[in-house]
CSV table of C-alpha atoms in Angstrom, one decimal:
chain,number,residue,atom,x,y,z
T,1,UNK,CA,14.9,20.5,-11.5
T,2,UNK,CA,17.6,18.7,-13.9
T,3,UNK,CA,16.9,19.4,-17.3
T,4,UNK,CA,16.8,16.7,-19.3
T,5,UNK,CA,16.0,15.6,-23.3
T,6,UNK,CA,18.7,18.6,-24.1
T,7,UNK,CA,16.3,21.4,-22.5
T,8,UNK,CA,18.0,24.5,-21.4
T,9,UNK,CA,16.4,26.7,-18.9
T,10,UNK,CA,15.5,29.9,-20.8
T,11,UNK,CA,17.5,32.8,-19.3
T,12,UNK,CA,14.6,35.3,-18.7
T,13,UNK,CA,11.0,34.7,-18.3
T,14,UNK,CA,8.4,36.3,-19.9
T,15,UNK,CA,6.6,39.5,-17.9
T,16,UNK,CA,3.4,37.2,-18.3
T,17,UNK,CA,4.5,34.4,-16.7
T,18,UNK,CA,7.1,36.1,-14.0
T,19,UNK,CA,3.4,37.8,-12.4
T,20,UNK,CA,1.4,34.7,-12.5
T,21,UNK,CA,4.5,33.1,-10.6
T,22,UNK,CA,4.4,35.8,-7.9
T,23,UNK,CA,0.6,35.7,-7.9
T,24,UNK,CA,-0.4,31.8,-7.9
T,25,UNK,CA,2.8,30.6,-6.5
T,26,UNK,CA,5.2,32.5,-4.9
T,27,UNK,CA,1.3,34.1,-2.8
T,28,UNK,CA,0.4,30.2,-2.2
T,29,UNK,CA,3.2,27.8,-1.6
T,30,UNK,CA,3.8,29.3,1.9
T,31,UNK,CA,0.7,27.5,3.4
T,32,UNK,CA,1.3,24.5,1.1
T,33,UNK,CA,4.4,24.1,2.8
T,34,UNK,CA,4.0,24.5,6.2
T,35,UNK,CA,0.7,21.9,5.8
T,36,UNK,CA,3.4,19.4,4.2
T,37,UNK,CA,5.7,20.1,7.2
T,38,UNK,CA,3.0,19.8,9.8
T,39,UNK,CA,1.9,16.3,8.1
T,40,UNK,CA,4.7,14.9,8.6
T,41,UNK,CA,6.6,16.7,11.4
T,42,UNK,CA,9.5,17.8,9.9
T,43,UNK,CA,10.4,20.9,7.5
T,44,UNK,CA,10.0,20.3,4.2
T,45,UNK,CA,10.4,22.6,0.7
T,46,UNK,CA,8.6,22.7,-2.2
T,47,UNK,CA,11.0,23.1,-4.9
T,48,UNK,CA,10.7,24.4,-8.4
T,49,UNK,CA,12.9,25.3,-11.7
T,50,UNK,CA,10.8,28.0,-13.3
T,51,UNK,CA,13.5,28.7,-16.0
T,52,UNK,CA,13.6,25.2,-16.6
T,53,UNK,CA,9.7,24.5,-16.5
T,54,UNK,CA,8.7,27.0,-18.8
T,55,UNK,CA,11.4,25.9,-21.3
T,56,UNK,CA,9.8,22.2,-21.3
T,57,UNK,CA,6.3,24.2,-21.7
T,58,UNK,CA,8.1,26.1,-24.6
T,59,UNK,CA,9.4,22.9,-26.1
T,60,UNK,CA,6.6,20.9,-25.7
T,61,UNK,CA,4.0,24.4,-27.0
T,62,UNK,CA,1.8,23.8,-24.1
T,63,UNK,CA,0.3,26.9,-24.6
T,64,UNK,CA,-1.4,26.2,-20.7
T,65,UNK,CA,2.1,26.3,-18.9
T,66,UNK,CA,3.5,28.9,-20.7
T,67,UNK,CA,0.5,31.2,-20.1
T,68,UNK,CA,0.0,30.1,-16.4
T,69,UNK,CA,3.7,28.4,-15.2
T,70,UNK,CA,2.7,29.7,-11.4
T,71,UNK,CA,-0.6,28.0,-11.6
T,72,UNK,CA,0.3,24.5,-13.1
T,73,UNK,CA,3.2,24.4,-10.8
T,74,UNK,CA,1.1,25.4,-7.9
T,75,UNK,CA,-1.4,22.2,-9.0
T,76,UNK,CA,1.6,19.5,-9.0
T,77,UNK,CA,2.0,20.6,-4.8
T,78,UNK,CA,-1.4,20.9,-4.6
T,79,UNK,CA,-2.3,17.3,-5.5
T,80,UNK,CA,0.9,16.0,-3.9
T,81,UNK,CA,-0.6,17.4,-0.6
T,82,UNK,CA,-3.9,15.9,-1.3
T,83,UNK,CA,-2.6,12.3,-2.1
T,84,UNK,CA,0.0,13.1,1.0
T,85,UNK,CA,-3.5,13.5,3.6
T,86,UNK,CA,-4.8,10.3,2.0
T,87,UNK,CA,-1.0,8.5,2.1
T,88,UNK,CA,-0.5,9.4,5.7
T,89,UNK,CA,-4.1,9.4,6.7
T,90,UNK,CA,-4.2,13.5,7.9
T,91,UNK,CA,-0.9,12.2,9.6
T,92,UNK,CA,-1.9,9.9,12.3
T,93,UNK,CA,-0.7,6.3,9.8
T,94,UNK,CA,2.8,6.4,11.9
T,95,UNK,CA,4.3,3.8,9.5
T,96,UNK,CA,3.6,6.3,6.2
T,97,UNK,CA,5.1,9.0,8.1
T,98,UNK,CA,7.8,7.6,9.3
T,99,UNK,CA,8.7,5.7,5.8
T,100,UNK,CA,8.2,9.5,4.0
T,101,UNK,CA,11.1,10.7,6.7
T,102,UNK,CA,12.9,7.5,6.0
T,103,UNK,CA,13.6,7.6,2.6
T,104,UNK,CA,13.1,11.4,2.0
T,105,UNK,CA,16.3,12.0,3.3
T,106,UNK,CA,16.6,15.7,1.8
T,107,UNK,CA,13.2,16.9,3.1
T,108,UNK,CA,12.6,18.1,-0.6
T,109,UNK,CA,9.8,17.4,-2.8
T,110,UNK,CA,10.6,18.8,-6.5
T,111,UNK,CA,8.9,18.9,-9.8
T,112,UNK,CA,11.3,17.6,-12.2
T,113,UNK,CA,10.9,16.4,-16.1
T,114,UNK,CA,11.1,12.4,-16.8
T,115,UNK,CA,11.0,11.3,-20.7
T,116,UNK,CA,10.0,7.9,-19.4
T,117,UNK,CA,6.6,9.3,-18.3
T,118,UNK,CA,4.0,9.0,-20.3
T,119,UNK,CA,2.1,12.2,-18.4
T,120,UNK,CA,2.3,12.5,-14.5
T,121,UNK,CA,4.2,10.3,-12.0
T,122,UNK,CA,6.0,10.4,-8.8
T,123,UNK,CA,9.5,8.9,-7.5
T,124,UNK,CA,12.0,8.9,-4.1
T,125,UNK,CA,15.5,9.0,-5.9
T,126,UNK,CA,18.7,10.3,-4.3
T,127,UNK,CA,16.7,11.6,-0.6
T,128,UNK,CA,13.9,13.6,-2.5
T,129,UNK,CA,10.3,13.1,-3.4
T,130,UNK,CA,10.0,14.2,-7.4
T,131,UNK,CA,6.5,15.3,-9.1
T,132,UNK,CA,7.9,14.2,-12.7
T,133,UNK,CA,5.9,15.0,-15.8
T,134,UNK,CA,6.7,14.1,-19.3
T,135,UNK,CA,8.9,16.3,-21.0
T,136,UNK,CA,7.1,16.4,-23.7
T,137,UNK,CA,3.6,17.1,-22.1
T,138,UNK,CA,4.1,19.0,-19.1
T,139,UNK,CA,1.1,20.2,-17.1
T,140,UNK,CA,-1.0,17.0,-18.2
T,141,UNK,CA,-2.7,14.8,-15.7
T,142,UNK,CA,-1.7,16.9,-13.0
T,143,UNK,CA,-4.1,15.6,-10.3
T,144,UNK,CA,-2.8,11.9,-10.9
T,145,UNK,CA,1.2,12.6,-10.5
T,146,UNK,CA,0.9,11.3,-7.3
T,147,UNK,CA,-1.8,8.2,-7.0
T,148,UNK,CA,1.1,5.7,-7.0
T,149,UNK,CA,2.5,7.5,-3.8
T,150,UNK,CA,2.0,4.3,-1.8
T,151,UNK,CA,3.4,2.1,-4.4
T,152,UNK,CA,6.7,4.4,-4.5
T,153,UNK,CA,7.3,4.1,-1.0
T,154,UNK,CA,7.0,0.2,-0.5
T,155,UNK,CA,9.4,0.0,-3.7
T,156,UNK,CA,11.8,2.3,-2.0
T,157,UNK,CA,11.3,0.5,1.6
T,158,UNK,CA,11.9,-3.3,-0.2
T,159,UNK,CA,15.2,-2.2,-1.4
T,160,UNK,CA,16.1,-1.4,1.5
T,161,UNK,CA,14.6,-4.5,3.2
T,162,UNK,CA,13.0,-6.8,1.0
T,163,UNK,CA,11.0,-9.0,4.3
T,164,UNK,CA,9.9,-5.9,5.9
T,165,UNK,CA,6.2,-6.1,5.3
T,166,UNK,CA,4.5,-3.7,2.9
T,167,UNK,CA,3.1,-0.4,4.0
T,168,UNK,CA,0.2,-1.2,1.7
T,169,UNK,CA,0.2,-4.9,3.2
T,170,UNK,CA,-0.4,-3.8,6.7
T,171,UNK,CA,-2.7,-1.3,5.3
T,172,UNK,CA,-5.1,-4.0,3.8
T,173,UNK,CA,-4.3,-6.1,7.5
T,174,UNK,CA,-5.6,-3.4,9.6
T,175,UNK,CA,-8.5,-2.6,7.2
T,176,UNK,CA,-10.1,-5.9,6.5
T,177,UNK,CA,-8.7,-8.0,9.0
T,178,UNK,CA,-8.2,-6.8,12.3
T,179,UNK,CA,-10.8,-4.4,12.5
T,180,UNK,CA,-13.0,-7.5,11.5
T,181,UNK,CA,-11.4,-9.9,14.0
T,182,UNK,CA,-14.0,-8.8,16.8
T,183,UNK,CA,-16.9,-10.1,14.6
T,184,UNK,CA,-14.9,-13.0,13.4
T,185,UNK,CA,-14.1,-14.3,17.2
T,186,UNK,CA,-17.9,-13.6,17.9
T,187,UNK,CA,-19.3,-15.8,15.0
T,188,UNK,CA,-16.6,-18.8,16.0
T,189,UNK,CA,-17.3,-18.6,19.7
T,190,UNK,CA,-21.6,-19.1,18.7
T,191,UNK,CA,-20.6,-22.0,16.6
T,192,UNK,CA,-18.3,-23.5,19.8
T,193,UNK,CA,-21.4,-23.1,22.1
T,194,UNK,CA,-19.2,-20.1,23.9
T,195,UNK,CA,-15.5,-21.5,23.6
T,196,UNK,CA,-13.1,-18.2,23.0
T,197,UNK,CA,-10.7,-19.0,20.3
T,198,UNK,CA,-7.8,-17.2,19.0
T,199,UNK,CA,-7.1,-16.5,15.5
T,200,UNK,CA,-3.2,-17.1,14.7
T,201,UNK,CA,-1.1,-15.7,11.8
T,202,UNK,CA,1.9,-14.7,11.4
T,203,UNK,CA,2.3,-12.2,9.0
T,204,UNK,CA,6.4,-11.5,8.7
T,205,UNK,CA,6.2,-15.0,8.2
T,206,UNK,CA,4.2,-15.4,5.3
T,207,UNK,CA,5.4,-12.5,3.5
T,208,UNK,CA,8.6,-13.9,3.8
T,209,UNK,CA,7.6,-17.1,2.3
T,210,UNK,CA,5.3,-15.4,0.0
T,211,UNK,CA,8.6,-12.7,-1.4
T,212,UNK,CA,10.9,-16.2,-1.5
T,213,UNK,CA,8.4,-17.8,-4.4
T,214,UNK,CA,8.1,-16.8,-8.3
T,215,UNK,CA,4.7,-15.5,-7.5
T,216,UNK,CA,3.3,-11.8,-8.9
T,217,UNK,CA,3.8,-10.1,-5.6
T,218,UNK,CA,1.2,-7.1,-6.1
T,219,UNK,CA,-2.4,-9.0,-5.7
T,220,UNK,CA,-0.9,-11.0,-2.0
T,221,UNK,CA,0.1,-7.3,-1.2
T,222,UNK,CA,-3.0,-4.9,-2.0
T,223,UNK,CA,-5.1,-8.1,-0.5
T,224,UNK,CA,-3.2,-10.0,2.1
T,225,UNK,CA,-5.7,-8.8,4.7
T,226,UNK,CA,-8.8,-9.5,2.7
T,227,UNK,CA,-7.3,-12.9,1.8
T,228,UNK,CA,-6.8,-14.0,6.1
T,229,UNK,CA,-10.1,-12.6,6.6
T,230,UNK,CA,-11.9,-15.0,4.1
T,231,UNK,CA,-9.2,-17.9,5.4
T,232,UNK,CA,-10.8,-17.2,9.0
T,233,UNK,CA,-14.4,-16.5,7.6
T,234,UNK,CA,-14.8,-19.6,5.7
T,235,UNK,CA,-13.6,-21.8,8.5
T,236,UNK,CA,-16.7,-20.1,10.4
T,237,UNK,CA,-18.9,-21.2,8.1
T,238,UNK,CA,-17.7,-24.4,7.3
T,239,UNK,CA,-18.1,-25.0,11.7
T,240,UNK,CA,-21.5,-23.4,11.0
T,241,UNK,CA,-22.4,-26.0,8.7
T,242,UNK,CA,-21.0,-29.1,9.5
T,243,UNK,CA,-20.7,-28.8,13.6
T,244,UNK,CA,-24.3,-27.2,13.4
T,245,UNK,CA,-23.8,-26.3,17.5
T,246,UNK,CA,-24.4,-30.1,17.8
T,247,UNK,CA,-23.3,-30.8,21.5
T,248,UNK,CA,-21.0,-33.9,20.5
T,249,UNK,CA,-19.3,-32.0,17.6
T,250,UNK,CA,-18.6,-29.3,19.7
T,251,UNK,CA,-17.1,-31.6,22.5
T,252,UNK,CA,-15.1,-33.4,19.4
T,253,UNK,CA,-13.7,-30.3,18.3
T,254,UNK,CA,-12.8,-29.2,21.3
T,255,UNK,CA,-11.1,-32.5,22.5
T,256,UNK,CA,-9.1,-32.5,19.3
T,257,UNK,CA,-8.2,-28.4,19.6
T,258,UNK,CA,-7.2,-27.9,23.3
T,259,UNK,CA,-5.5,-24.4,22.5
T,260,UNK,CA,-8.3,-23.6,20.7
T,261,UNK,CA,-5.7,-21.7,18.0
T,262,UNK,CA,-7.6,-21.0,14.4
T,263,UNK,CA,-3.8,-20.6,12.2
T,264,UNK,CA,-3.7,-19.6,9.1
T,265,UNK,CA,0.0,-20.3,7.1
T,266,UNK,CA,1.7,-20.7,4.2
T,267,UNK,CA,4.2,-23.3,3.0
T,268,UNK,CA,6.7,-23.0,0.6
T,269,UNK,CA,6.1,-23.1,-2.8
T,270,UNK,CA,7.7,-26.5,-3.5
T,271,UNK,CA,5.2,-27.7,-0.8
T,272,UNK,CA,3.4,-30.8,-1.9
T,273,UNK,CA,0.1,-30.1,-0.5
T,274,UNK,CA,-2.7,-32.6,0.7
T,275,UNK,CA,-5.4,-31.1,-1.7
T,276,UNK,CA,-5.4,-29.3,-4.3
T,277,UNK,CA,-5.3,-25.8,-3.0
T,278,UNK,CA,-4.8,-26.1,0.4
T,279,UNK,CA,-5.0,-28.2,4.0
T,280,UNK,CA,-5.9,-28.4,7.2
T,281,UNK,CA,-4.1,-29.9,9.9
T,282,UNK,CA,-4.0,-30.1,14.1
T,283,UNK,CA,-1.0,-30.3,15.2
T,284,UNK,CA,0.5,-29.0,18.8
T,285,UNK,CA,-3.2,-28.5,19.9
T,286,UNK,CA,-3.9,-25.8,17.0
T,287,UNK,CA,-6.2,-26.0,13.8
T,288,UNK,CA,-4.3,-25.1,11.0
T,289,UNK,CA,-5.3,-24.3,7.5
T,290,UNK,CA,-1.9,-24.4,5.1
T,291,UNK,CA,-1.4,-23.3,1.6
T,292,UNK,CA,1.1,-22.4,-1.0
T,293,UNK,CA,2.2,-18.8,-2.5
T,294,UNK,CA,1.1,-20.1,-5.3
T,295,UNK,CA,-2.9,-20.3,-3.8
T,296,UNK,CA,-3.1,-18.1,-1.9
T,297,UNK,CA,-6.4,-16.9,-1.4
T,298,UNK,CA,-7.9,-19.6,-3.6
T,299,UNK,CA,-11.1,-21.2,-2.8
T,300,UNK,CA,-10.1,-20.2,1.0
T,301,UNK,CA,-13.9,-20.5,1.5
T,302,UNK,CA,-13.7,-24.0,1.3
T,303,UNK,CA,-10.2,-24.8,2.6
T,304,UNK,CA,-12.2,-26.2,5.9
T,305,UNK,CA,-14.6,-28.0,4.1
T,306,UNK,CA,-13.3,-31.5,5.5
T,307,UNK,CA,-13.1,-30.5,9.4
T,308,UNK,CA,-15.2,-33.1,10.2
T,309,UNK,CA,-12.7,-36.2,8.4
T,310,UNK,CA,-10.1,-34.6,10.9
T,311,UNK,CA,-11.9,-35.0,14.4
């Protein structure tokens, strides 16, 4: 822990607070260690300045620290692990895992004091993962130190490589897109009388368009699933209602579609679009629905809404 806000570790702790460190810490953070380790397949420590810790407690007269330093301590791991099983999902998401390993170079996790905090918060700086806590209110909001974990990460990995695709990104794709595809495919294939189509993005590609456009970055990230999904979904329902499994609409559709390719993608933001929020286009055999970084995710109910003017 680097002291900071002029803080200097005090040089002896109190009797008090040296037991309840052997009792609720030093008894404890053995198995809290080895079930961070085993989440993410490496060895990892669990580090803490008591010296230090107790003189922010001291400092800041939080008469809960300086009573109970082992236990507050103990609580920062504790929901660090928690948020970690959530973050890695028990430790089967490969991508969290390997992105912890990635950037946690030191395989350290520390509790360390921030004056920028307002209470709790986390952060990757210089190879280690740090619980920091406001100096002046340490052992506040303990439980939520770490409920930007994902957040931290995806900052650290677009540093590093800004048209990687967000952990949190793929997260939402996974979620509410591809485990939603089979239902999806099933709903166009009853509106094409029992034509298979495929359902085409590509998402590197659109997050690289999406980062190289003045556009808040953090709703297209926590929903860029949710947003294909309702792309694809309202193109279903659009077919529903204006094909209406006629037998010469079908054909039409077909004739006009040969791949039968459903694409979703987005243009550039200096893209002069055919409507307002969006298009729709066949070209090379594939339907495609286009829009901007700019709309992304608007109105995509209706982007289809003139599939008919196209056939």
């Amino acid at each position: 822990m680097a002291q900071t806000s002029g803080i200097v570790p005090v040089e002896k702790l109190p009797l008090a607070a040296r037991k309840n460190i052997r009792d609720e810490f030093d008894a404890n953070i053995g198995n809290l260690i080895n079930a961070v380790s085993d989440l993410l397949g490496q060895p990892y420590k669990l580090e803490v300045n008591f010296h230090l810790f107790y003189a922010y407690a001291v400092a800041a007269d939080s008469s809960w620290v300086k009573s109970s330093p082992g236990v507050a301590a103990f609580n920062y791991f504790e929901s660090f692990h928690t948020y970690l099983k959530d973050f890695t999902e028990e430790g089967t998401y490969t991508d969290a895992v390997e992105a912890f390993n990635e950037l946690v170079t030191e395989r350290r996790i520390s509790l360390e004091a921030d004056p920028s905090v307002t209470y709790s918060d986390c952060r990757v700086r210089d190879g280690a993962f740090e619980l920091t806590f406001s100096s002046t209110s340490p052992g506040v909001n303990v439980s939520y130190a770490c409920q930007e974990m994902p957040k931290r990460f995806d900052e650290g990995l677009f540093a590093k490589d800004p048209d990687a695709l967000p952990m949190i990104a793929k997260r939402n794709i996974r979620d509410e897109f591809e485990r939603k595809k089979e239902g999806l495919l099933a709903r166009f294939k009853e509106e094409l009388l029992g034509a298979d189509v495929g359902l085409m993005a590509d998402y590197t590609a659109i997050w690289k368009t999406l980062i190289n456009s003045d556009v808040n970055l953090e709703y297209s990230t926590q929903n860029f699933g949710r947003v294909l999904y309702s792309y694809f979904d309202g193109l279903a329902s659009q077919m529903k209602s204006k094909l209406n499994k006629d037998d010469m609409m079908v054909e039409g559709f077909i004739e006009a579609v040969p791949t039968l390719q459903l694409c979703v993608e987005v243009a550039p933001q200096d893209y002069s679009l055919k409507n307002s929020y969006h298009e729709i286009e066949i070209k090379d055999g594939k339907f495609i629905i286009r829009t901007t970084p700019r709309y992304f995710g608007t109105n995509s109910d209706s982007a289809a809404q003139d599939i008919v003017d196209l056939l």
